[in-house]
Amino acid sequence: SQTIHQWPATLVQPVGSPLSLECTVEGTSNPNLYWYRQAAGRGLQLLFYSVGIGQISSEVPQNLSASRPQDRQFILSSKKLLLSDSGFYLCAWSQGTGTEKLFFGSGTQLSVL
Amino acid sequence: AQSVTQLDSQVPVFEEAPVELRCNYSSSVSVYLFWYVQYPNQGLQLLLKYLSGSTLVKGINGFEAEFNKSQTSFHLRKPSVHISDTAEYFCAVSANSGGSNYKLTFGKGTLLTVNP
């Protein structure tokens, strides 16, 4: 069966520090991978998606970047965190041509202080 | 582009009462529709989805939703809720463009609180 792992679960970082959140998927090949951010009262915002190794699409301009160094690994990064980067970050994957069903990781609560 | 409006940010109900969580969408093309549930400090799980066919969709945990194209709605219902249904519920839409589609647009969520 397929599983998705996301870590860390919580993270407290000072403003200006770097960020690296990692997500891996097991039990499937060539998944579509996604990073979402959830801010209080604002729903989920798609940040990045990837349909293959090295293929990254950015949905909104921001202080973050994503990379997919391996088929089932998706990394969210920042060189210098801002206060506004605080939020709940969710990794997700889907199979096939699109978003018929997304499987979500358990999320990372990021607090930038 | 698609958008989703969840009309109620919070819905408190008593246990065993019926509940309806409202969702309206807008899109210039036909859509796929979804409801996801998020329990505290967890990721999201798919409750149900409408891709095509019957407009009444049944999902997990006794939930169902009805796609109404004329009203551009996809309301979620359950005839009798349990304490364990307390969670945040998200309506989502993606374009049925006939090809690859990778963007799922979520509503802001509705917090369902079931009280004893």
mmCIF file of C-alpha atoms in Angstrom:
data_model
loop_
_atom_site.group_PDB
_atom_site.id
_atom_site.type_symbol
_atom_site.label_atom_id
_atom_site.label_comp_id
_atom_site.label_asym_id
_atom_site.label_seq_id
_atom_site.Cartn_x
_atom_site.Cartn_y
_atom_site.Cartn_z
ATOM 1 C CA SER A 1 0.000 0.000 0.000
ATOM 2 C CA GLN A 2 1.037 3.582 -0.537
ATOM 3 C CA THR A 3 2.194 5.798 2.291
ATOM 4 C CA ILE A 4 3.343 9.369 2.518
ATOM 5 C CA HIS A 5 5.793 10.629 5.102
ATOM 6 C CA GLN A 6 6.279 14.248 5.985
ATOM 7 C CA TRP A 7 8.635 15.680 8.563
ATOM 8 C CA PRO A 8 9.171 17.331 10.904
ATOM 9 C CA ALA A 9 5.740 17.552 12.505
ATOM 10 C CA THR A 10 6.481 20.881 14.156
ATOM 11 C CA LEU A 11 9.203 23.430 13.603
ATOM 12 C CA VAL A 12 10.025 26.743 15.233
ATOM 13 C CA GLN A 13 12.476 28.874 13.301
ATOM 14 C CA PRO A 14 13.751 32.449 13.689
ATOM 15 C CA VAL A 15 13.174 35.016 10.979
ATOM 16 C CA GLY A 16 15.950 34.909 8.407
ATOM 17 C CA SER A 17 16.859 31.283 8.981
ATOM 18 C CA PRO A 18 16.713 28.632 6.233
ATOM 19 C CA LEU A 19 14.021 25.996 5.862
ATOM 20 C CA SER A 20 13.896 22.463 4.560
ATOM 21 C CA LEU A 21 10.788 20.306 4.763
ATOM 22 C CA GLU A 22 10.882 16.847 3.300
ATOM 23 C CA CYS A 23 8.187 14.592 1.949
ATOM 24 C CA THR A 24 8.542 11.053 0.641
ATOM 25 C CA VAL A 25 6.037 8.660 -0.868
ATOM 26 C CA GLU A 26 6.281 4.889 -0.758
ATOM 27 C CA GLY A 27 4.501 2.175 -2.657
ATOM 28 C CA THR A 28 3.939 3.979 -5.933
ATOM 29 C CA SER A 29 5.969 5.258 -8.845
ATOM 30 C CA ASN A 30 5.902 8.523 -10.756
ATOM 31 C CA PRO A 31 3.385 10.215 -8.455
ATOM 32 C CA ASN A 32 2.287 13.806 -8.857
ATOM 33 C CA LEU A 33 3.516 15.679 -5.797
ATOM 34 C CA TYR A 34 2.166 18.826 -4.175
ATOM 35 C CA TRP A 35 2.986 21.313 -1.425
ATOM 36 C CA TYR A 36 0.075 23.177 0.148
ATOM 37 C CA ARG A 37 0.072 25.803 2.886
ATOM 38 C CA GLN A 38 -2.828 26.186 5.267
ATOM 39 C CA ALA A 39 -3.166 29.472 7.113
ATOM 40 C CA ALA A 40 -5.823 30.048 9.733
ATOM 41 C CA GLY A 41 -9.144 30.976 8.144
ATOM 42 C CA ARG A 42 -7.716 30.898 4.639
ATOM 43 C CA GLY A 43 -8.106 27.332 3.503
ATOM 44 C CA LEU A 44 -5.389 25.547 1.568
ATOM 45 C CA GLN A 45 -3.204 27.290 -0.936
ATOM 46 C CA LEU A 46 -1.326 25.306 -3.569
ATOM 47 C CA LEU A 47 2.312 26.339 -3.518
ATOM 48 C CA PHE A 48 4.038 23.909 -5.871
ATOM 49 C CA TYR A 49 3.320 20.789 -7.834
ATOM 50 C CA SER A 50 5.537 18.351 -9.680
ATOM 51 C CA VAL A 51 4.715 15.786 -12.344
ATOM 52 C CA GLY A 52 8.212 14.304 -12.539
ATOM 53 C CA ILE A 53 11.811 14.487 -11.346
ATOM 54 C CA GLY A 54 13.153 18.006 -11.695
ATOM 55 C CA GLN A 55 9.781 19.330 -12.912
ATOM 56 C CA ILE A 56 8.404 21.982 -10.591
ATOM 57 C CA SER A 57 5.479 24.329 -11.177
ATOM 58 C CA SER A 58 5.039 27.284 -8.887
ATOM 59 C CA GLU A 59 1.568 28.572 -8.252
ATOM 60 C CA VAL A 60 2.347 31.752 -6.358
ATOM 61 C CA PRO A 61 5.434 33.965 -6.194
ATOM 62 C CA GLN A 62 6.911 33.827 -2.738
ATOM 63 C CA ASN A 63 9.858 33.261 -0.508
ATOM 64 C CA LEU A 64 9.793 29.494 -0.981
ATOM 65 C CA SER A 65 11.131 26.998 -3.507
ATOM 66 C CA ALA A 66 10.616 23.303 -4.146
ATOM 67 C CA SER A 67 12.761 20.539 -5.549
ATOM 68 C CA ARG A 68 12.226 16.930 -6.565
ATOM 69 C CA PRO A 69 15.601 15.222 -6.576
ATOM 70 C CA GLN A 70 14.122 11.722 -6.727
ATOM 71 C CA ASP A 71 10.897 10.263 -8.051
ATOM 72 C CA ARG A 72 9.238 10.002 -4.663
ATOM 73 C CA GLN A 73 10.907 12.841 -2.785
ATOM 74 C CA PHE A 74 9.649 16.412 -2.636
ATOM 75 C CA ILE A 75 11.427 19.142 -0.687
ATOM 76 C CA LEU A 76 10.200 22.588 0.294
ATOM 77 C CA SER A 77 12.905 25.142 1.027
ATOM 78 C CA SER A 78 13.609 28.714 1.868
ATOM 79 C CA LYS A 79 16.882 30.585 2.155
ATOM 80 C CA LYS A 80 15.518 33.178 4.588
ATOM 81 C CA LEU A 81 12.235 32.710 6.389
ATOM 82 C CA LEU A 82 9.760 35.542 6.876
ATOM 83 C CA LEU A 83 7.145 35.903 9.592
ATOM 84 C CA SER A 84 4.498 35.443 6.916
ATOM 85 C CA ASP A 85 5.847 31.973 6.136
ATOM 86 C CA SER A 86 4.266 30.638 9.333
ATOM 87 C CA GLY A 87 1.542 28.102 8.719
ATOM 88 C CA PHE A 88 0.657 24.460 8.371
ATOM 89 C CA TYR A 89 2.386 22.872 5.395
ATOM 90 C CA LEU A 90 0.939 19.810 3.764
ATOM 91 C CA CYS A 91 2.521 17.516 1.234
ATOM 92 C CA ALA A 92 0.264 15.442 -0.980
ATOM 93 C CA TRP A 93 0.459 13.028 -3.879
ATOM 94 C CA SER A 94 -1.846 11.776 -6.588
ATOM 95 C CA GLN A 95 -1.648 9.240 -9.360
ATOM 96 C CA GLY A 96 -2.689 9.628 -12.936
ATOM 97 C CA THR A 97 -3.362 12.730 -14.946
ATOM 98 C CA GLY A 98 -4.464 14.989 -12.139
ATOM 99 C CA THR A 99 -6.262 15.521 -8.900
ATOM 100 C CA GLU A 100 -8.877 12.791 -8.883
ATOM 101 C CA LYS A 101 -7.768 11.912 -5.384
ATOM 102 C CA LEU A 102 -5.091 13.506 -3.280
ATOM 103 C CA PHE A 103 -3.414 11.686 -0.421
ATOM 104 C CA PHE A 104 -2.095 14.033 2.215
ATOM 105 C CA GLY A 105 0.747 13.787 4.658
ATOM 106 C CA SER A 106 0.235 14.602 8.306
ATOM 107 C CA GLY A 107 1.557 18.142 7.933
ATOM 108 C CA THR A 108 4.257 20.372 9.415
ATOM 109 C CA GLN A 109 3.334 23.234 11.723
ATOM 110 C CA LEU A 110 5.891 25.952 11.040
ATOM 111 C CA SER A 111 6.189 28.902 13.393
ATOM 112 C CA VAL A 112 8.527 31.695 12.370
ATOM 113 C CA LEU A 113 9.395 33.954 15.287
ATOM 114 C CA ALA B 1 -10.058 29.785 -12.987
ATOM 115 C CA GLN B 2 -12.178 28.100 -10.367
ATOM 116 C CA SER B 3 -13.225 29.315 -6.943
ATOM 117 C CA VAL B 4 -14.968 27.742 -3.983
ATOM 118 C CA THR B 5 -17.099 29.389 -1.314
ATOM 119 C CA GLN B 6 -17.935 27.636 1.916
ATOM 120 C CA LEU B 7 -20.671 29.763 3.358
ATOM 121 C CA ASP B 8 -20.261 28.793 7.003
ATOM 122 C CA SER B 9 -16.949 29.006 8.803
ATOM 123 C CA GLN B 10 -18.349 27.214 11.863
ATOM 124 C CA VAL B 11 -21.304 24.885 12.335
ATOM 125 C CA PRO B 12 -22.170 23.710 15.868
ATOM 126 C CA VAL B 13 -24.674 20.868 16.180
ATOM 127 C CA PHE B 14 -25.827 18.402 18.789
ATOM 128 C CA GLU B 15 -25.048 14.731 18.571
ATOM 129 C CA GLU B 16 -27.493 12.703 16.453
ATOM 130 C CA ALA B 17 -28.787 15.838 14.719
ATOM 131 C CA PRO B 18 -28.625 16.183 10.921
ATOM 132 C CA VAL B 19 -26.093 18.530 9.392
ATOM 133 C CA GLU B 20 -25.528 20.249 6.065
ATOM 134 C CA LEU B 21 -22.278 21.979 5.171
ATOM 135 C CA ARG B 22 -22.687 24.292 2.236
ATOM 136 C CA CYS B 23 -20.372 24.690 -0.718
ATOM 137 C CA ASN B 24 -20.752 26.757 -3.863
ATOM 138 C CA TYR B 25 -18.291 26.956 -6.707
ATOM 139 C CA SER B 26 -17.679 28.978 -9.821
ATOM 140 C CA SER B 27 -15.982 27.811 -12.978
ATOM 141 C CA SER B 28 -16.066 28.505 -16.682
ATOM 142 C CA VAL B 29 -15.578 24.811 -17.465
ATOM 143 C CA SER B 30 -17.022 21.619 -16.071
ATOM 144 C CA VAL B 31 -15.536 20.517 -12.788
ATOM 145 C CA TYR B 32 -14.667 17.703 -10.468
ATOM 146 C CA LEU B 33 -15.836 18.281 -6.885
ATOM 147 C CA PHE B 34 -14.492 16.959 -3.604
ATOM 148 C CA TRP B 35 -15.023 17.066 0.125
ATOM 149 C CA TYR B 36 -12.068 16.480 2.422
ATOM 150 C CA VAL B 37 -12.035 16.179 6.215
ATOM 151 C CA GLN B 38 -9.228 17.278 8.495
ATOM 152 C CA TYR B 39 -9.011 16.095 12.091
ATOM 153 C CA PRO B 40 -6.957 18.222 14.503
ATOM 154 C CA ASN B 41 -3.247 18.364 13.682
ATOM 155 C CA GLN B 42 -3.588 15.932 10.816
ATOM 156 C CA GLY B 43 -3.559 15.988 7.053
ATOM 157 C CA LEU B 44 -6.685 15.812 4.941
ATOM 158 C CA GLN B 45 -8.624 12.706 4.012
ATOM 159 C CA LEU B 46 -10.960 12.368 1.073
ATOM 160 C CA LEU B 47 -14.610 12.000 2.146
ATOM 161 C CA LEU B 48 -16.199 11.792 -1.282
ATOM 162 C CA LYS B 49 -15.884 13.051 -4.825
ATOM 163 C CA TYR B 50 -18.004 13.792 -7.849
ATOM 164 C CA LEU B 51 -16.394 13.167 -11.216
ATOM 165 C CA SER B 52 -19.389 12.307 -13.392
ATOM 166 C CA GLY B 53 -22.616 10.278 -13.409
ATOM 167 C CA SER B 54 -25.077 10.269 -10.543
ATOM 168 C CA THR B 55 -25.313 13.639 -8.860
ATOM 169 C CA LEU B 56 -25.788 12.071 -5.425
ATOM 170 C CA VAL B 57 -22.461 10.860 -4.118
ATOM 171 C CA LYS B 58 -21.995 8.730 -1.038
ATOM 172 C CA GLY B 59 -18.771 8.822 0.909
ATOM 173 C CA ILE B 60 -17.179 7.428 4.016
ATOM 174 C CA ASN B 61 -18.544 7.758 7.554
ATOM 175 C CA GLY B 62 -22.147 8.129 6.371
ATOM 176 C CA PHE B 63 -21.646 11.413 4.525
ATOM 177 C CA GLU B 64 -23.187 12.219 1.173
ATOM 178 C CA ALA B 65 -23.217 15.197 -1.160
ATOM 179 C CA GLU B 66 -25.325 16.283 -4.084
ATOM 180 C CA PHE B 67 -23.996 18.023 -7.158
ATOM 181 C CA ASN B 68 -26.398 20.695 -8.377
ATOM 182 C CA LYS B 69 -25.163 22.154 -11.618
ATOM 183 C CA SER B 70 -27.845 24.832 -11.937
ATOM 184 C CA GLN B 71 -27.089 26.149 -8.461
ATOM 185 C CA THR B 72 -23.349 25.452 -8.740
ATOM 186 C CA SER B 73 -23.469 23.769 -5.354
ATOM 187 C CA PHE B 74 -22.068 20.643 -3.757
ATOM 188 C CA HIS B 75 -23.485 20.574 -0.224
ATOM 189 C CA LEU B 76 -22.358 17.905 2.232
ATOM 190 C CA ARG B 77 -24.931 16.174 4.430
ATOM 191 C CA LYS B 78 -25.167 13.614 7.169
ATOM 192 C CA PRO B 79 -28.504 12.552 8.691
ATOM 193 C CA SER B 80 -27.144 11.914 12.191
ATOM 194 C CA VAL B 81 -23.763 13.140 13.413
ATOM 195 C CA HIS B 82 -21.480 11.703 16.073
ATOM 196 C CA ILE B 83 -19.014 13.359 18.408
ATOM 197 C CA SER B 84 -16.251 11.834 16.290
ATOM 198 C CA ASP B 85 -17.386 13.861 13.273
ATOM 199 C CA THR B 86 -15.981 16.987 14.909
ATOM 200 C CA ALA B 87 -13.413 18.219 12.389
ATOM 201 C CA GLU B 88 -12.802 20.782 9.689
ATOM 202 C CA TYR B 89 -14.347 20.067 6.312
ATOM 203 C CA PHE B 90 -13.031 21.405 3.030
ATOM 204 C CA CYS B 91 -14.808 21.603 -0.273
ATOM 205 C CA ALA B 92 -12.562 21.569 -3.332
ATOM 206 C CA VAL B 93 -12.859 21.853 -7.101
ATOM 207 C CA SER B 94 -10.653 21.090 -10.056
ATOM 208 C CA ALA B 95 -11.276 21.754 -13.720
ATOM 209 C CA ASN B 96 -12.505 18.870 -15.839
ATOM 210 C CA SER B 97 -10.467 20.016 -18.776
ATOM 211 C CA GLY B 98 -10.226 16.659 -20.489
ATOM 212 C CA GLY B 99 -6.480 16.554 -20.078
ATOM 213 C CA SER B 100 -4.035 16.785 -17.268
ATOM 214 C CA ASN B 101 -5.099 18.943 -14.391
ATOM 215 C CA TYR B 102 -3.050 19.460 -11.293
ATOM 216 C CA LYS B 103 -4.659 22.351 -9.513
ATOM 217 C CA LEU B 104 -7.181 21.646 -6.789
ATOM 218 C CA THR B 105 -8.787 24.793 -5.399
ATOM 219 C CA PHE B 106 -9.971 24.557 -1.805
ATOM 220 C CA GLY B 107 -12.559 26.505 0.123
ATOM 221 C CA LYS B 108 -11.654 28.117 3.443
ATOM 222 C CA GLY B 109 -13.133 25.269 5.419
ATOM 223 C CA THR B 110 -16.055 24.738 7.791
ATOM 224 C CA LEU B 111 -15.407 23.720 11.372
ATOM 225 C CA LEU B 112 -18.056 21.222 12.427
ATOM 226 C CA THR B 113 -18.375 20.897 16.186
ATOM 227 C CA VAL B 114 -20.621 18.136 17.489
ATOM 228 C CA ASN B 115 -21.738 18.665 21.062
ATOM 229 C CA PRO B 116 -23.166 15.999 23.399
#
